[in-house]
Coordinates of C-alpha atoms in Angstrom, one line a residue:
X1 CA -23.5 37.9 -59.0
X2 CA -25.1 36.6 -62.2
X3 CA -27.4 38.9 -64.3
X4 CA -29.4 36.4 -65.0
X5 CA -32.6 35.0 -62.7
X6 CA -32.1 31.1 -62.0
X7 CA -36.0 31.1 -61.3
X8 CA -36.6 32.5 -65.2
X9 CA -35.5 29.4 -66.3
X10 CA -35.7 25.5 -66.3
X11 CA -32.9 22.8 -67.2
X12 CA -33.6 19.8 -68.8
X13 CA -30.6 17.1 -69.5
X14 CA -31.7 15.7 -73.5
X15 CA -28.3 14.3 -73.8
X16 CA -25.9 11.8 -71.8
X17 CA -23.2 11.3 -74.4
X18 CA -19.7 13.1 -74.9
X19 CA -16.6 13.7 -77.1
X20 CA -14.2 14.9 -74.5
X21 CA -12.8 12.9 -70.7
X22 CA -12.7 15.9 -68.5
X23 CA -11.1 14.9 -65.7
X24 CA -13.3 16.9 -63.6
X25 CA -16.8 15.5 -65.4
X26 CA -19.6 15.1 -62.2
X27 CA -21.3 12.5 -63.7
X28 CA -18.2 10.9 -65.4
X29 CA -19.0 7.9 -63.2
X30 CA -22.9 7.6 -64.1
X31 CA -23.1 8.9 -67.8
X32 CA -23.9 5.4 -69.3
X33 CA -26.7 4.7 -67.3
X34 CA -28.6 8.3 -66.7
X35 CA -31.3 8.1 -68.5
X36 CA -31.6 11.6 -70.8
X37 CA -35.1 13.1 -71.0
X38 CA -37.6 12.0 -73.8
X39 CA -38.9 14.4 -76.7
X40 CA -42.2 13.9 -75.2
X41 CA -41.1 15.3 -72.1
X42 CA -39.5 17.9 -73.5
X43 CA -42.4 18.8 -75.7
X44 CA -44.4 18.5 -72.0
X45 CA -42.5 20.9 -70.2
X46 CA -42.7 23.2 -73.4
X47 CA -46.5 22.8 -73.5
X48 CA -46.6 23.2 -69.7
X49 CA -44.7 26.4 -70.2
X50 CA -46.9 28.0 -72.8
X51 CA -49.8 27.6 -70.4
X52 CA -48.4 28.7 -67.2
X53 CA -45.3 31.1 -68.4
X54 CA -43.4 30.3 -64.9
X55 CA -40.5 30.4 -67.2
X56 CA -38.7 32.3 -69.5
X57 CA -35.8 30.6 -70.8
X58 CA -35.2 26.8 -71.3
X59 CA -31.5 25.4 -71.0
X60 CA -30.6 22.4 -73.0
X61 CA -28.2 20.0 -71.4
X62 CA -26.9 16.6 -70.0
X63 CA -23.2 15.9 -71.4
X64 CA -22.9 17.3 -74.5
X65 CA -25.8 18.4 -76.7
X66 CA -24.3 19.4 -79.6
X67 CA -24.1 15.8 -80.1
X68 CA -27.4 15.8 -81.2
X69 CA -28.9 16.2 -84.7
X70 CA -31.8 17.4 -84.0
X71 CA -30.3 20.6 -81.3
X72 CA -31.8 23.3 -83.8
X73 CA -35.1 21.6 -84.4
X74 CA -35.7 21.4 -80.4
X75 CA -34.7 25.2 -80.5
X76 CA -37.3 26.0 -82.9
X77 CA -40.1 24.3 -81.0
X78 CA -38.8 25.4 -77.9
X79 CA -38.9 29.4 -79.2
X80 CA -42.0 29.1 -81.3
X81 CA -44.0 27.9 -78.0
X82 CA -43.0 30.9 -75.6
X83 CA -39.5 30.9 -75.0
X84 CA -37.9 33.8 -75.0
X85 CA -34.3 32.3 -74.8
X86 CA -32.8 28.9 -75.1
X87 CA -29.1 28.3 -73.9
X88 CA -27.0 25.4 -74.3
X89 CA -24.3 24.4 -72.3
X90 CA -21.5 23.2 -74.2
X91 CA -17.7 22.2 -74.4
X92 CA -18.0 24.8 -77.7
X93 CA -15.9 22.3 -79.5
X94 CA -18.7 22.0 -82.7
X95 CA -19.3 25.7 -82.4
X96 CA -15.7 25.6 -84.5
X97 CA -17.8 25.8 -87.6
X98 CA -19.5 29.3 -88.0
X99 CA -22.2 27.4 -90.5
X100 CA -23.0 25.4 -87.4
X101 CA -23.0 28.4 -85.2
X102 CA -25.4 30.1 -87.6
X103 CA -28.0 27.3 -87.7
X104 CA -28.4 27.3 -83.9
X105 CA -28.9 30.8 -84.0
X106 CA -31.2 31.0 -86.9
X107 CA -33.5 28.6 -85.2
X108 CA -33.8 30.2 -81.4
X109 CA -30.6 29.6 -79.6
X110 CA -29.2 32.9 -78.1
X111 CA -27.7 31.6 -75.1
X112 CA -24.2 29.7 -75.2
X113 CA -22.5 28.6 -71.6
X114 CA -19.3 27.4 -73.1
X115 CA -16.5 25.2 -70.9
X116 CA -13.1 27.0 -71.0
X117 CA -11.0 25.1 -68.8
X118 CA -8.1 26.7 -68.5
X119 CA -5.8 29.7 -70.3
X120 CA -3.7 27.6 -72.3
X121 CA -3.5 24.8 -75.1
X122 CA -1.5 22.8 -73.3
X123 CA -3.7 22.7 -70.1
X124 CA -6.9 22.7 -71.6
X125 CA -6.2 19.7 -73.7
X126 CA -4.7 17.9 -70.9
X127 CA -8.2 18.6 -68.7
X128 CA -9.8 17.3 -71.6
X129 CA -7.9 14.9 -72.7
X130 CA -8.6 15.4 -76.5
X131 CA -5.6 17.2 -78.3
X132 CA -7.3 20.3 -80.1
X133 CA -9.6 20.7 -78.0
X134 CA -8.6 24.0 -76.7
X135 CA -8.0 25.2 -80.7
X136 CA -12.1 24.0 -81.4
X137 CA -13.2 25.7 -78.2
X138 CA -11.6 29.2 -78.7
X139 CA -12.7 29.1 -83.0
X140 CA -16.5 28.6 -81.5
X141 CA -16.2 31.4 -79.1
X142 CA -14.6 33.7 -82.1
X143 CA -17.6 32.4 -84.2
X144 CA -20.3 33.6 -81.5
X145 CA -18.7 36.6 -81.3
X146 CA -19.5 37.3 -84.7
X147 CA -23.1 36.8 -84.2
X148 CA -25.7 39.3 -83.6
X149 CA -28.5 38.6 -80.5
X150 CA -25.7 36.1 -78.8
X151 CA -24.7 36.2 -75.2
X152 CA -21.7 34.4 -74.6
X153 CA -21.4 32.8 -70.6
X154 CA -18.2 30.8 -70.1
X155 CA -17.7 28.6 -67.0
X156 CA -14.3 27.2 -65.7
X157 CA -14.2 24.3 -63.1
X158 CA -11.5 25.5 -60.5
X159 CA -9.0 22.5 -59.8
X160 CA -5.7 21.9 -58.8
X161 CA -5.0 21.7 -62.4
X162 CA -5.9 25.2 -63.4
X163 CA -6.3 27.6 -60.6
X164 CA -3.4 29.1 -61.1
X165 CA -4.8 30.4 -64.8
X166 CA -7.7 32.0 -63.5
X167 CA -6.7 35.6 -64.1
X168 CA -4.5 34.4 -67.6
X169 CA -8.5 33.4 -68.4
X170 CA -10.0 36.5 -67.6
X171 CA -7.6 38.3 -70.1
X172 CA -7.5 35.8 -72.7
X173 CA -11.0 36.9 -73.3
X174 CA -11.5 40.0 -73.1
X175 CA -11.8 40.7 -76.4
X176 CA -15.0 38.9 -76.9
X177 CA -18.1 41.5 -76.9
X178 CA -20.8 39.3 -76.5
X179 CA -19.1 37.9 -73.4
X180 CA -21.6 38.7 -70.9
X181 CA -20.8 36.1 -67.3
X182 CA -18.2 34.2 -66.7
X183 CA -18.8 31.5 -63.9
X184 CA -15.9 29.8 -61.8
X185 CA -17.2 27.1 -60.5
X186 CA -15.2 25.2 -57.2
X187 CA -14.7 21.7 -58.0
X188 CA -16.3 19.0 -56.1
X189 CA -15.8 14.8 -56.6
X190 CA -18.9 13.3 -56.3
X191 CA -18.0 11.3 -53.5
X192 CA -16.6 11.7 -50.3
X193 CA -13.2 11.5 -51.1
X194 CA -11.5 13.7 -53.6
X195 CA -9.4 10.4 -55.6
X196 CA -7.9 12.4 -58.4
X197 CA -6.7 15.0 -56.0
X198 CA -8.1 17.8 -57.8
X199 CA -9.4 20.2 -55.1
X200 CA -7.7 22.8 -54.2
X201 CA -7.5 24.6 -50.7
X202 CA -9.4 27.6 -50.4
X203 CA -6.5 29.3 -49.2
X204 CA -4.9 28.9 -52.1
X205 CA -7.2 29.8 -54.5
X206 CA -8.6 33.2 -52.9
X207 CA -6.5 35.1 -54.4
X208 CA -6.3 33.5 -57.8
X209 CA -10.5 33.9 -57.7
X210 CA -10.5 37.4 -56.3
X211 CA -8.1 38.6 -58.8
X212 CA -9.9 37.2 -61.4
X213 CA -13.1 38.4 -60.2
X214 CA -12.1 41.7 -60.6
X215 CA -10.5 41.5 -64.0
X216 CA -13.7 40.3 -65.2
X217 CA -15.2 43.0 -63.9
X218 CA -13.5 45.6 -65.0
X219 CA -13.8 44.2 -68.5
X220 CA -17.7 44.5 -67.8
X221 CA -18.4 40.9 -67.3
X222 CA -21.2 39.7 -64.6
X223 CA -19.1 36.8 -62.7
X224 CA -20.8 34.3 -60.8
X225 CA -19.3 31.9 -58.2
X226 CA -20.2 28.1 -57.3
X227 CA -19.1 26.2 -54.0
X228 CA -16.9 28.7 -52.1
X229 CA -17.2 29.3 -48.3
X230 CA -19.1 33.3 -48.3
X231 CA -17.8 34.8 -45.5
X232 CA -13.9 33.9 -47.2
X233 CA -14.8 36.0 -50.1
X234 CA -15.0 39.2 -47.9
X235 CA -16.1 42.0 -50.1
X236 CA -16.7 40.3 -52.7
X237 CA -19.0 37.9 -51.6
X238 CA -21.9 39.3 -53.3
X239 CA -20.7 37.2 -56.7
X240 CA -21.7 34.0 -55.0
X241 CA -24.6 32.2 -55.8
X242 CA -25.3 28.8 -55.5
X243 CA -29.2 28.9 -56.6
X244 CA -29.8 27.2 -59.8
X245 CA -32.3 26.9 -62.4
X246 CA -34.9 24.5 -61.9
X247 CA -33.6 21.0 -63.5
X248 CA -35.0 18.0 -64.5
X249 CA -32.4 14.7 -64.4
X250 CA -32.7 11.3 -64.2
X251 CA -33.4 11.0 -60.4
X252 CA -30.8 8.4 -59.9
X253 CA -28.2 11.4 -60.3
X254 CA -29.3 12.9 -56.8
X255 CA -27.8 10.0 -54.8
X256 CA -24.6 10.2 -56.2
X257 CA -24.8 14.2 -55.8
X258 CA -25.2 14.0 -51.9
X259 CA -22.3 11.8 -51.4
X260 CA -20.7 15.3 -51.8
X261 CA -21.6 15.5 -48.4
X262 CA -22.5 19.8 -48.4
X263 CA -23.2 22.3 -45.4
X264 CA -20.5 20.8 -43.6
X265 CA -19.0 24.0 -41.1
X266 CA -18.3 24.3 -37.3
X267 CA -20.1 27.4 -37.7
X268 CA -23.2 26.0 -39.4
X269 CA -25.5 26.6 -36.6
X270 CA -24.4 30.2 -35.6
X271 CA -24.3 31.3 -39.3
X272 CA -27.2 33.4 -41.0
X273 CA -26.0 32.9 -44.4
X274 CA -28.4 31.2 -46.5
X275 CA -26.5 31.0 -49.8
X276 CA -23.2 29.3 -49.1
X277 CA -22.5 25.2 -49.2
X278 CA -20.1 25.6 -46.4
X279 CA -17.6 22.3 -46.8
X280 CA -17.7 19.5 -48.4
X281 CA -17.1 15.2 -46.6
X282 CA -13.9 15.4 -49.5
X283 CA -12.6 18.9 -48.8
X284 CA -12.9 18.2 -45.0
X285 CA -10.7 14.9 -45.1
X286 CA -8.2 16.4 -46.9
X287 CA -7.5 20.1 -46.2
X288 CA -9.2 20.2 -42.9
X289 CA -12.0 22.6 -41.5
X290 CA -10.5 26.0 -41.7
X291 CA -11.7 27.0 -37.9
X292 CA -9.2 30.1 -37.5
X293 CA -10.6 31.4 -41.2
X294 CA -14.0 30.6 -41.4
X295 CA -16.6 33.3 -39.7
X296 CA -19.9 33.0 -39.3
X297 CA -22.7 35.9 -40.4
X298 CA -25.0 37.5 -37.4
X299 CA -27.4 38.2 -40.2
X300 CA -28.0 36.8 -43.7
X301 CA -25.4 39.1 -46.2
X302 CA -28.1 38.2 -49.1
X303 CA -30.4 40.6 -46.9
X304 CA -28.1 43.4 -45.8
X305 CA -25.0 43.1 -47.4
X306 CA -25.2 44.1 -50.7
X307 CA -25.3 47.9 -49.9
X308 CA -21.8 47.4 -48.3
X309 CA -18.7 46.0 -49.0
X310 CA -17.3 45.7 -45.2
X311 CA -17.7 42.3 -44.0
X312 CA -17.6 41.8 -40.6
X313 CA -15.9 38.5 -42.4
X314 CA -13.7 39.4 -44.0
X315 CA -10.4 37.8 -44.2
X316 CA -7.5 40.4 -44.2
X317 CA -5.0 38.2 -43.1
X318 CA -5.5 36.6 -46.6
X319 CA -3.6 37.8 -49.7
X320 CA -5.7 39.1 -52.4
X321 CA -2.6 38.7 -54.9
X322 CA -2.2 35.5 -56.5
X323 CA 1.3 34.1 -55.0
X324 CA 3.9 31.5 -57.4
X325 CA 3.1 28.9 -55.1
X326 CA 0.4 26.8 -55.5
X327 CA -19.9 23.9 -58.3
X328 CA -25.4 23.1 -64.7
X329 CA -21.7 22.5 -64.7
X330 CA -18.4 20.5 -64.1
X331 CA -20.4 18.3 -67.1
X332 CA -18.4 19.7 -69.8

């Protein structure tokens, strides 16, 4: 799991404009028309928050907020009225130049979840579809690096595209100190069919994930997963979490988020776990509804399975070595 408290902070999308094409984007489809929150909102929520304290950090998002001039300034106000931290999320493609990086940090930003979408150039700039993209990206995390009171999260959306990568990733940064999470997040469409044929099966990624979950944590990194069945993940089950900070989006984006079409398991109404998503409408059409792998939990593993690591669900039929064979964000 995460080390840090989804209920300490509050999201707010300031910006629905971007320099890259991820393939994977979630609101590639809606970006022109989400409407991104107002200054006076955002001075609101800040004033709200100095009253009440119900949170401690603020995250700045939408598509790409480095986009706008004005980042640092919204920093400033954002620290000078109670914050204790302000994140970004980012493609970290700005970040590139350490004067920029410097600025953001001088004026309250100590939080930086940066996209890394795969382990190589080639790959990355292909998910991107902006040559140099991968070059920009791996500068800005150098450049955080370099800074004192930064903590560094990274998220990678897990498609057919870069799966494979995912313990390649884990090593490729290992060298960065202020690396504290990384977050692998399991790619869903936005609709109920997956069009670009980018999900992968489960089955073929568990051991690419589990691998990689354990690199990262030997190398002392918190990891956190998004929108991957629980009871697959056996023992390590316990970096799941699907809980979120509390966001504020255009409310036109939630209609287009339930066509996703979660909690969809034939062991929905026998299982006690409250964290996982189960399937996807997408997922289900194309790889099926994994009835001899899926097991449901007799009691919620949130409660009484963190103290152990033996899973009555556990799959050891599974291999947890990655064979040659082939869910703030998929924004960035």
């Amino acid at each position: 799991m995460g080390i840090f408290r989804h209920a300490d902070y509050v999201e707010l999308t300031i910006h629905f404009r971007c320099n890259l094409k991820c393939e994977h984007c979630m609101i590639e489809d809606t970006m022109d028309r989400l409407e991104p929150a107002s200054d006076e909102k955002l001075f609101e929520l800040i004033e709200y928050n100095l009253q009440h304290r119900q949170w401690k950090g603020l995250i700045l998002t939408g598509s790409e907020v480095t986009l706008r001039s004005d980042l640092a300034r919204l920093a400033t106000v954002a620290r000078d009225n109670g914050f204790e931290h302000v994140r970004i999320q980012t493609h970290g493609m700005r970040l590139a130049d350490p004067q920029y990086c410097q600025q953001l940090v001088s004026a309250g930003v100590d939080e930086f979840f940066v996209s890394v979408t795969a382990a190589d150039e080639q790959t990355h700039d292909a998910i991107t579809a902006v040559p140099g993209s991968f070059r920009k990206t791996m500068r800005g995390l150098e450049n955080l690096d370099q800074l004192d009171g930064v903590s560094i999260l990274t998220n990678t959306v897990m498609t057919q595209r870069c799966y494979q990568q995912l313990p390649e990733l884990v090593d490729l940064l290992r060298h960065l100190r202020r690396l504290v999470q990384m977050d692998f997040w399991n790619y869903w469409p936005m609709s109920e069919t997956d069009d670009k044929q980018l999900i992968v099966s489960h089955l073929e990624l568990l051991p690419y994930l589990r691998t990689a979950i354990h690199r990262a944590q030997d190398y002392g990194r918190a990891v956190e997963v998004k929108n991957f069945p629980e009871c697959l993940l056996g023992a390590d089950h316990l970096a799941l979490d699907n809980t979120q900070p509390k966001l504020f989006i255009d409310p036109t984006f939630w209609p287009e988020f339930h066509r996703n079409g979660f909690h969809q398991c034939k062991f929905r109404d026998q299982c006690a776990s409250t964290n996982c998503l189960g399937l996807n409408s997408a997922y289900i059409q194309e790889f099926g509804w994994h009835e001899s792998h899926l097991r449901p939990y007799d009691t919620d593993p949130r409660e009484v399975g963190r103290a152990s690591k033996n899973m009555h669900s556990a799959s050891p039929h599974l291999s947890t070595t990655p064979q040659t064979n082939s869910q703030s964000s998929q924004t960035s």
